[in-house]
Coordinates of C-alpha atoms in Angstrom, one line a residue:
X9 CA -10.0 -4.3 17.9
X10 CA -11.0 -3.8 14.3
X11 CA -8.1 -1.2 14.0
X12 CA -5.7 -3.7 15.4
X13 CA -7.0 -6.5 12.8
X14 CA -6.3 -3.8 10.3
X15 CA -2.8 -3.5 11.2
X16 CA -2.6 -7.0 11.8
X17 CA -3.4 -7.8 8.2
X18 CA -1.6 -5.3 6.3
X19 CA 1.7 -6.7 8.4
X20 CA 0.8 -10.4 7.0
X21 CA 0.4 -8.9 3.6
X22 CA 4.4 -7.5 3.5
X23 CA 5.4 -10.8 5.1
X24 CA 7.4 -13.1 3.2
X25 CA 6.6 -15.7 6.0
X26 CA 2.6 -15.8 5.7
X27 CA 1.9 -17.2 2.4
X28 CA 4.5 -19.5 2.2
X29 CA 3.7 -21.0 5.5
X30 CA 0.0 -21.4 4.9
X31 CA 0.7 -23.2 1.6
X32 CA 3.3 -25.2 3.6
X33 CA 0.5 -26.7 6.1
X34 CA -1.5 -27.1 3.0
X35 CA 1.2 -29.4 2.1
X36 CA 0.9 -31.2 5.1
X37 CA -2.6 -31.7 4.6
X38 CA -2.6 -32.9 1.4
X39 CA 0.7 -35.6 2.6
X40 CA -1.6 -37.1 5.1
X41 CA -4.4 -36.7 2.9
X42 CA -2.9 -38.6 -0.3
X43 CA -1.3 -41.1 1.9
X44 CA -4.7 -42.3 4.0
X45 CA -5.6 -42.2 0.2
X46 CA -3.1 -44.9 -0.9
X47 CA -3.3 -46.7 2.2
X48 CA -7.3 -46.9 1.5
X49 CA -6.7 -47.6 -2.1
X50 CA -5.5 -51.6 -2.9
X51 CA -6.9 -52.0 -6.2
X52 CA -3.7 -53.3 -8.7
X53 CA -5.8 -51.6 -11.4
X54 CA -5.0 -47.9 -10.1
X55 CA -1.1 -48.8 -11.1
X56 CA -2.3 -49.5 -14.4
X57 CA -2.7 -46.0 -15.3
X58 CA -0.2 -43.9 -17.3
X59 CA 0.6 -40.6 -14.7
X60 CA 0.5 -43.2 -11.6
X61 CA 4.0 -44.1 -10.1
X62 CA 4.5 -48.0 -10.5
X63 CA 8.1 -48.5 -9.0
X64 CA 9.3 -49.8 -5.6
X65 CA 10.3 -48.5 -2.5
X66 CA 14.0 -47.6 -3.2
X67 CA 12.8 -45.8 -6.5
X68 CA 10.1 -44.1 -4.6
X69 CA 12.7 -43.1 -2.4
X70 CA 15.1 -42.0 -4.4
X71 CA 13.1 -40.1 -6.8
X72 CA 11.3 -38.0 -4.1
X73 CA 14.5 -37.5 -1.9
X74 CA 15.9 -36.0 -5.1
X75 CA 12.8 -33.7 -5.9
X76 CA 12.9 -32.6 -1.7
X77 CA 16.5 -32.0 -2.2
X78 CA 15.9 -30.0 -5.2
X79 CA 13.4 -27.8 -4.0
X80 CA 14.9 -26.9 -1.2
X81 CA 18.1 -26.0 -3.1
X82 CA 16.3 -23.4 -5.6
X83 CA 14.1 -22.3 -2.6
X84 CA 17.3 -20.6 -1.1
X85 CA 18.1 -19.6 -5.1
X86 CA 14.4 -17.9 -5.4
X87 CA 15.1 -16.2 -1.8
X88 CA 18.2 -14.5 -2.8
X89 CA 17.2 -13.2 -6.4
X90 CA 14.4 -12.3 -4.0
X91 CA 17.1 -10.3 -2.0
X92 CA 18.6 -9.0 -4.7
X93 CA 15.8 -7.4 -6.8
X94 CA 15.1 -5.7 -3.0
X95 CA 18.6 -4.4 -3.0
X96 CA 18.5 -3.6 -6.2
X97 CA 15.3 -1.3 -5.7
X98 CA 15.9 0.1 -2.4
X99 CA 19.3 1.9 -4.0
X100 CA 17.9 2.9 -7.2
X101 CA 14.3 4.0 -5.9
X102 CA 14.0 4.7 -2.4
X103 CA 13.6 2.2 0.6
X104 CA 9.9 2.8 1.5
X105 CA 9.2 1.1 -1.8
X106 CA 10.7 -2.0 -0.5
X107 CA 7.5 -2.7 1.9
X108 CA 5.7 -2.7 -1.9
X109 CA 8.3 -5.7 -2.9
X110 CA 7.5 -7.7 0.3
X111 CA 4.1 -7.1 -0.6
X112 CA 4.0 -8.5 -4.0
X113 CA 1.5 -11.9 -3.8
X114 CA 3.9 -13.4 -6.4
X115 CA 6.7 -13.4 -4.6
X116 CA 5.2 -15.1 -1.5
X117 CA 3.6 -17.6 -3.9
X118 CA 6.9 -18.7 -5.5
X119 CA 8.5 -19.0 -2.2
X120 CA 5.7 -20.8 -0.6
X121 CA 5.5 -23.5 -3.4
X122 CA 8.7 -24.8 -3.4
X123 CA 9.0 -24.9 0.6
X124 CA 5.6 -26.6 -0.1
X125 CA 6.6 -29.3 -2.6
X126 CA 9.8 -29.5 -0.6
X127 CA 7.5 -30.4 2.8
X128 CA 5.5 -32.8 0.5
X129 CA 8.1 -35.0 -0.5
X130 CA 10.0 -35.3 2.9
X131 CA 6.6 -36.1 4.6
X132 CA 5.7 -38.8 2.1
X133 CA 9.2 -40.3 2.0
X134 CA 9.0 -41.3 5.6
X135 CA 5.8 -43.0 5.3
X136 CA 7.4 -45.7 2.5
X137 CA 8.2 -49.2 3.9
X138 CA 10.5 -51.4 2.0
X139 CA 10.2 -54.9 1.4
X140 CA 11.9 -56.2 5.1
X141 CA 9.7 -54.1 6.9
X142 CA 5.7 -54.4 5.7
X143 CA 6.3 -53.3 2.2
X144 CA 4.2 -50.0 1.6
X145 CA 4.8 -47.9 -1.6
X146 CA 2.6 -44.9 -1.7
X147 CA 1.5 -44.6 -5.8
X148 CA -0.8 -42.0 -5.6
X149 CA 1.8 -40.1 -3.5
X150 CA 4.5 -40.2 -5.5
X151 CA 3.1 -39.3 -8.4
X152 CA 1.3 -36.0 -7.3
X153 CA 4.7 -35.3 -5.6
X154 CA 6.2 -35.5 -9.2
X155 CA 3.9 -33.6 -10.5
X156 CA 4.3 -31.0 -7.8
X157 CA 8.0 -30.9 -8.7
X158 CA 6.9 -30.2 -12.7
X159 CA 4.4 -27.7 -11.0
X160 CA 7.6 -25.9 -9.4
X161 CA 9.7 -25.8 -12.7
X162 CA 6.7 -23.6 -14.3
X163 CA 7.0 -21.4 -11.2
X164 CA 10.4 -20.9 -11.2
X165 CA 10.6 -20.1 -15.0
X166 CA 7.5 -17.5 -14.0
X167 CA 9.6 -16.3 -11.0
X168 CA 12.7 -15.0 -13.2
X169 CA 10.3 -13.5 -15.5
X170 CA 8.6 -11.8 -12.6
X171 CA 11.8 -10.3 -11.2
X172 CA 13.2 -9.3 -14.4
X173 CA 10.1 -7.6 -15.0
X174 CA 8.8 -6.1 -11.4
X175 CA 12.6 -4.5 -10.8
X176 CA 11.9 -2.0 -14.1
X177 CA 11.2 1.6 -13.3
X178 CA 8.3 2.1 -15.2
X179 CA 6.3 -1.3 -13.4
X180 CA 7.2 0.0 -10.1
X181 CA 5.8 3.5 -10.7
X182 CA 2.7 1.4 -11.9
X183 CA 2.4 -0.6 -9.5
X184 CA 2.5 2.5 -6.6
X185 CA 0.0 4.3 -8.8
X186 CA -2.4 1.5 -8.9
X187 CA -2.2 2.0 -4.9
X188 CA -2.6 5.5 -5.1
X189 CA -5.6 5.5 -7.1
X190 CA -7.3 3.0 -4.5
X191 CA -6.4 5.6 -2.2
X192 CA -8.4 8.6 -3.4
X193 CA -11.0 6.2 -3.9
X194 CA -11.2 5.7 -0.2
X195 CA -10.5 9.1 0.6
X196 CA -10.3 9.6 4.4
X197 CA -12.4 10.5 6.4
X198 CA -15.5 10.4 3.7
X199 CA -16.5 7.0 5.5
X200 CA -17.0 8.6 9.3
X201 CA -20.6 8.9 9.7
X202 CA -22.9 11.1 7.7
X203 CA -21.1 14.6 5.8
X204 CA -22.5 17.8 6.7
X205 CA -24.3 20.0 4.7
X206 CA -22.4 21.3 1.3
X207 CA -22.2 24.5 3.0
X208 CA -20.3 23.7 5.5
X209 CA -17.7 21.6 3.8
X210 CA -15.2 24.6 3.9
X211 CA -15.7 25.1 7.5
X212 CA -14.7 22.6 10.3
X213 CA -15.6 25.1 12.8
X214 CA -19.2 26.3 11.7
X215 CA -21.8 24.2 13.7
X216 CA -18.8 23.3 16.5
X217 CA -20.7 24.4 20.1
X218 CA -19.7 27.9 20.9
X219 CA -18.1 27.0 24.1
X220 CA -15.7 24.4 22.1
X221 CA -12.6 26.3 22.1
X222 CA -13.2 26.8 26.0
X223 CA -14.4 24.1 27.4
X224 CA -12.9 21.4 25.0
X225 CA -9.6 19.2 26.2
X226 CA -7.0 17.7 24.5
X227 CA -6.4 13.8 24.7
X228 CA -2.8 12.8 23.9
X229 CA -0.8 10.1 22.0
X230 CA -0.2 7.6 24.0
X231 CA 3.1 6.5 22.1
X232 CA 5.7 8.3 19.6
X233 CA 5.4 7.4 15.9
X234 CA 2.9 7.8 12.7
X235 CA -0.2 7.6 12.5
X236 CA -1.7 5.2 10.6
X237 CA -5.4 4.0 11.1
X238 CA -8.3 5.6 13.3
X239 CA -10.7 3.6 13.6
X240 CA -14.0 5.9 12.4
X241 CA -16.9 3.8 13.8
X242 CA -15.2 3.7 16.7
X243 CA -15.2 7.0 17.3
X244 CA -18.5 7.9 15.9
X245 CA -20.0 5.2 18.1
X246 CA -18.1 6.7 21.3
X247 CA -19.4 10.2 20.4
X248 CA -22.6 8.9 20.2
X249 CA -22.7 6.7 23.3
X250 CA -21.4 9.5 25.5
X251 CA -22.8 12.4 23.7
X252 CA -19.5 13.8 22.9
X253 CA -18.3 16.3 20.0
X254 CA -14.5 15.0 18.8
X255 CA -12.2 17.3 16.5
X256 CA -9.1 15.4 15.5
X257 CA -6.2 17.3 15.5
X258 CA -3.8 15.1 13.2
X259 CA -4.5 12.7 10.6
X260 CA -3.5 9.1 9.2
X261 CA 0.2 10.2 7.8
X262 CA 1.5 12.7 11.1
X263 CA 4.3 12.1 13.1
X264 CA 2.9 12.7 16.3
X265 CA 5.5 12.8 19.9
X266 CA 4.3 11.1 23.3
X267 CA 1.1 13.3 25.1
X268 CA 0.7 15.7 22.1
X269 CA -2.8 16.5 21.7
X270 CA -4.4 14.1 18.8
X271 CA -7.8 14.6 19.5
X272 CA -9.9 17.7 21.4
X273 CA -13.1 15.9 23.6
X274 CA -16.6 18.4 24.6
X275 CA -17.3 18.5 26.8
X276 CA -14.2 18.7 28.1
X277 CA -15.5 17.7 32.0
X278 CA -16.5 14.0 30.6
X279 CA -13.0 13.2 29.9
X280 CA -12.0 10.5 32.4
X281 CA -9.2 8.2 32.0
X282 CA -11.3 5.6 30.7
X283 CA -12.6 7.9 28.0
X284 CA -9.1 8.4 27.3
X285 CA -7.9 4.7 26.5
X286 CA -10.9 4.2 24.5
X287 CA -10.0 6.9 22.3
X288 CA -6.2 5.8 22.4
X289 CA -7.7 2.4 21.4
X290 CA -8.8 4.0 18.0
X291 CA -5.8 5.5 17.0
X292 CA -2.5 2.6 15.9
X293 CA 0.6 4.2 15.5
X294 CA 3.1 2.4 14.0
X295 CA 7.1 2.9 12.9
X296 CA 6.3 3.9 9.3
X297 CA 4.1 5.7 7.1
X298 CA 0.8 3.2 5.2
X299 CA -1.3 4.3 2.4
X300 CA -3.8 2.4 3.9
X301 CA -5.3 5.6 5.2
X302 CA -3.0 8.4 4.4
X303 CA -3.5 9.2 0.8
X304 CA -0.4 11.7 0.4
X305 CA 2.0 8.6 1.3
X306 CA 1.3 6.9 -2.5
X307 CA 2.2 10.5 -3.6
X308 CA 5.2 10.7 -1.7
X309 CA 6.4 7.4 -3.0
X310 CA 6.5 8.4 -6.9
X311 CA 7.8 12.2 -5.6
X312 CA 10.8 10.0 -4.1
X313 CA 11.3 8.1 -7.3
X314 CA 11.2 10.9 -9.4
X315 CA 13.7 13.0 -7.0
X316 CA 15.9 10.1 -6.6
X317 CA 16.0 9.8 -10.9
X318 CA 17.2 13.6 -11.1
X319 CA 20.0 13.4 -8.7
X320 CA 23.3 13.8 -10.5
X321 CA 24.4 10.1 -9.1
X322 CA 21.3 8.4 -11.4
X323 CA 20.2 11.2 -13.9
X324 CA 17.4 9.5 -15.2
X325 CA 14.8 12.0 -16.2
X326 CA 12.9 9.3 -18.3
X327 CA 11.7 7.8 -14.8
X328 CA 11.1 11.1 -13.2
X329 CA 8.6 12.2 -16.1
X330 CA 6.9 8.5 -16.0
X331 CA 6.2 9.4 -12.2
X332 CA 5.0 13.2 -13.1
X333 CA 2.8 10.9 -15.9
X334 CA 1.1 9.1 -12.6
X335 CA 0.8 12.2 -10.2
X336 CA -0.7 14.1 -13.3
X337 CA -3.2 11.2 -13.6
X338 CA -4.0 10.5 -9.8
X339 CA -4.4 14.5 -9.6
X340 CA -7.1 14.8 -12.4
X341 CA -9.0 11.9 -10.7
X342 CA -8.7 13.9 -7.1
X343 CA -9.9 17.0 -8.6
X344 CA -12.8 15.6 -10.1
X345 CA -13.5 13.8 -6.8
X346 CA -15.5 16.2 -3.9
X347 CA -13.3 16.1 -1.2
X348 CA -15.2 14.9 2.1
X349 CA -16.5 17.1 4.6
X350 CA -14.7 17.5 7.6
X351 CA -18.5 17.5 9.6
X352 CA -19.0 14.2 10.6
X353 CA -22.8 13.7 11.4
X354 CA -24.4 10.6 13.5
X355 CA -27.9 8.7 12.6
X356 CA -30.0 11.8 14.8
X357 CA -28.1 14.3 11.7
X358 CA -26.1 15.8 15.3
X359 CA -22.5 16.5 15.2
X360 CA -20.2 14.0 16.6
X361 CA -16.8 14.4 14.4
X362 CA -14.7 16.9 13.1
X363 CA -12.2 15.3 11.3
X364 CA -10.1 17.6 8.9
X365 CA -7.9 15.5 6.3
X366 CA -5.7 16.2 3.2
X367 CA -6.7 19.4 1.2
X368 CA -6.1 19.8 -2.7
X369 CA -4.0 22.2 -2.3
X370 CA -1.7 20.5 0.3
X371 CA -2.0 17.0 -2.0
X372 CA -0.7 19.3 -5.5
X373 CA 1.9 20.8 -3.1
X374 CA 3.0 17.1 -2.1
X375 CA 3.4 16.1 -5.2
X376 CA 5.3 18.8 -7.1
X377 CA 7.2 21.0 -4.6
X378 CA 10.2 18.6 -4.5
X379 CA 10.2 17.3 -8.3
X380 CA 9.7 21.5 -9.3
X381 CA 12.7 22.2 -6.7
X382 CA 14.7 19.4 -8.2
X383 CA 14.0 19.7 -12.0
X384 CA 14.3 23.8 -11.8
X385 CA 17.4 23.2 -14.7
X386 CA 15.9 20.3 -16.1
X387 CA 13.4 21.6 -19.3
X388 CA 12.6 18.1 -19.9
X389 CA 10.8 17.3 -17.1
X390 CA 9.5 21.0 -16.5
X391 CA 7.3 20.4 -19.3
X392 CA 6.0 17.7 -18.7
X393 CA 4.8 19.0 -15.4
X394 CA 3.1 22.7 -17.2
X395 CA 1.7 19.4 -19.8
X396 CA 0.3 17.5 -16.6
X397 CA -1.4 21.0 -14.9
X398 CA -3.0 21.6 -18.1
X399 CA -4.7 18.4 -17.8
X400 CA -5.5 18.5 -14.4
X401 CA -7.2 21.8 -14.9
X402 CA -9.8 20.3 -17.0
X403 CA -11.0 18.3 -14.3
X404 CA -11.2 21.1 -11.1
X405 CA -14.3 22.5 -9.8
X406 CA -13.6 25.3 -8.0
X407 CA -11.8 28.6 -8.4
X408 CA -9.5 27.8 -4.9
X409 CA -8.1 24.7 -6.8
X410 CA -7.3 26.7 -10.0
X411 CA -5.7 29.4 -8.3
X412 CA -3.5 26.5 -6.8
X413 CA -2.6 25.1 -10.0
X414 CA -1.8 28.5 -11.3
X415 CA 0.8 29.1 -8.8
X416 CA 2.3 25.8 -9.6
X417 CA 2.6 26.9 -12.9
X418 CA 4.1 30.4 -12.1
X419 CA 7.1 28.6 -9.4
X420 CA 7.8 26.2 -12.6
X421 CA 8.3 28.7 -14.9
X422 CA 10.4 30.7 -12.4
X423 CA 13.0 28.4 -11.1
X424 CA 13.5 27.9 -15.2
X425 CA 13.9 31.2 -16.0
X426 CA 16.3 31.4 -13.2
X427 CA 18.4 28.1 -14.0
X428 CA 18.1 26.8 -17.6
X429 CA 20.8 28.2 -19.9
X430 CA 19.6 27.7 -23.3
X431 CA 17.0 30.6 -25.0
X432 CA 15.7 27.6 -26.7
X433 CA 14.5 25.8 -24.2
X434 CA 13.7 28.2 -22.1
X435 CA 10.9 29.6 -25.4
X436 CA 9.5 25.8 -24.8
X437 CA 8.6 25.8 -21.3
X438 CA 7.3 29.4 -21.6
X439 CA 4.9 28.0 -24.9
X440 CA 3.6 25.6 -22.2
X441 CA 3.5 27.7 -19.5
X442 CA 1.0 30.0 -21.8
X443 CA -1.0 26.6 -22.7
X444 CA -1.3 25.8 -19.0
X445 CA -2.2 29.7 -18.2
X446 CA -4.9 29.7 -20.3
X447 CA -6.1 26.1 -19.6
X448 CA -6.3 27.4 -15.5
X449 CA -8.4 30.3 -16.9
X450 CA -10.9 28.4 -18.8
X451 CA -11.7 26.0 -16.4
X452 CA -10.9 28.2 -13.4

């Protein structure tokens, strides 16, 4: 269940429909609201005051058909800028960034406020009697509808600042770094039970029963598609419960196919079919990739906008080094971080969960294989990268992460050795190269 609330949200959150249809029954409260309100209110004083609406009916009517009218008119303008600055995006920096557009609070926001106001208007409008019916002229109404329309002129003028500004290169590499760094702060699976002991971190096999590999069986996926939660307590409670030992096979970002084996169950002759769907029950799969859980999908994000920005159709290596900038900075930040044991202890300090994630190695791999294979002529933005793995090795702990960095730094180097013409340039990226070197040593 809480898995399924998870996903739940996080679909609400890259809904353009959500927001703007709460705030729409909000207007709808606050029409019958304001109405009871005026209905309630008979004192000839109230109309006395400056901001309150002191008309008739047909100028009542008339002002807030034209503000409905209105609203409605630059709700379908705000929706197709809207559609726009998504086009615009999903051809100049990749498609998956588009769920980060649909996510954006502003958006929603400005959407939702003028099919609000609109709402408002058309709901008050009907409840104003002229003077052959029983004449009823709502003030109080009116006015707060006008000053829900002056309300929406701010928003717009906000809105086209918004867009102008959330469609630039360098905002939306910001804005998917800001998620990454949430990410590696919730590093997966650091929040299943209790870690094991520091000497065991390197080893998911070390206090597994000896008769594991034998006697262990495989559950399945129950559908095709990614992995994107698992719901830790869950599991850790089931372990518990039945006294089970789990090892997850795949993680929060894998593609898994129908039956193939996502989780191994010991002892393996407890596994019923209702074990089964309660362990299916704490894995959602889904049609796409979320950095909800899976920390390398962030990373794959800016390693798309970077690759996208050195293809010969944009050739724009000033984005591609703003995004080796942020995977520089996100990787100094994971190396300083302890990556979680894969020993998943219950309240009794027994062993319920193996669950093996993202390695340091494997993240660095993610995030500069594709750039390094893209930028191999490009001595601009092979710099930069020898410039960010002589920051990041300031911040590792361990002699395995080094040796990764270093090898980085020996493909870079390479491929531009292989492919960059000019003796210049090539005498630049083999000064850095030397700087990087010798920052790997010292801190290595």
């Amino acid at each position: 269940m809480k898995t399924l609330l998870l996903r739940f949200w996080d679909r609400l959150r890259s809904s353009f429909w959500f927001v703007p249809t709460a705030m729409a029954f909000g207007a709808l409260a606050l029409a019958f609201f304001t109405v009871a309100l005026d209905e309630a209110v008979t004192d000839d004083r109230l109309l006395a005051l400056s901001w309150i609406y002191g008309g008739g009916a047909e100028g009542a009517s008339v002002l807030l058909g034209t503000v409905a009218g209105s609203m409605i008119a630059i709700a379908g303008t705000v929706f197709s800028m809207t559609l726009v600055a998504l086009s615009l995006a999903s051809s100049q920096l990749g498609p998956r960034l588009l769920r980060n557009f649909m996510r954006d609070t502003a958006n929603q926001v400005v959407l939702g406020t003028f099919v609000a106001t609109f709402l408002y208007c058309l709901l008050v409008l009907r409840s104003i009697r002229r003077a052959d019916e029983i004449a009823f002229v709502p003030h109080i109404s009116v006015s707060i509808g006008v000053l829900l329309a002056m309300a929406s002129i701010g928003v717009l003028i906000y809105f086209i600042h918004h867009v102008s500004v959330s469609i630039q290169a360098d905002e939306v590499v910001a804005r998917v770094s800001e998620e990454l760094y949430d990410g590696i702060e919730r590093l997966f699976p650091s929040h299943m039970g209790k870690p094991g002991s520091e000497a065991l971190k390197t080893s998911g096999e070390a206090e597994l029963p000896a008769a594991f590999a034998r006697e262990a069986r495989p559950v399945g996926a129950a559908e095709d598609g990614y992995l994107q939660l698992i719901d830790a307590d869950a599991l850790m409670a089931l372990a518990s419960q039945d006294d089970l030992v789990l090892r997850l096979e795949r993680w929060p970002g894998h593609y898994l196919v129908k039956g193939q084996a996502m989780a191994m169950v010991w002892p393996g002759d407890r596994v019923t079919e209702t074990l089964v769907d309660q362990i299916n029950d704490a894995f959602v799969f889904g049609n796409q990739r979320t950095a909800f859980q899976d920390v390398e999908f962030p990373f794959l994000q800016l390693v798309e906008i970077a690759v996208r920005a050195l293809s010969p159709g944009i050739n724009d290596p000033f984005t591609a080094v703003a995004c080796v900038d942020r995977l520089g900075s996100a990787l100094c930040r994971l190396a300083r971080s302890s990556m979680p044991s894969p020993l998943r202890l219950d309240c009794h300090d027994r062993l319920r969960l193996v669950a093996p994630g993202p390695t340091f190695a494997g993240i660095v791999d993610t995030a500069f294989n594709q750039i390094r294979q893209s930028a191999r002529s490009n001595p601009v933005v092979a710099i930069r990268m020898l410039d960010a793995i002589t920051q990041i090795a300031g911040h590792v702990q361990n002699a395995q992460d080094a040796a990764c960095l270093r090898r980085h730094a020996n493909m870079i180097v390479r491929g531009a050795q292989e492919a960059v013409p000019e003796a210049g340039d090539l005498l630049d990226i083999e000064a850095r190269f030397m700087v990087a070197t010798q920052a790997v040593e010292r801190n290595g």
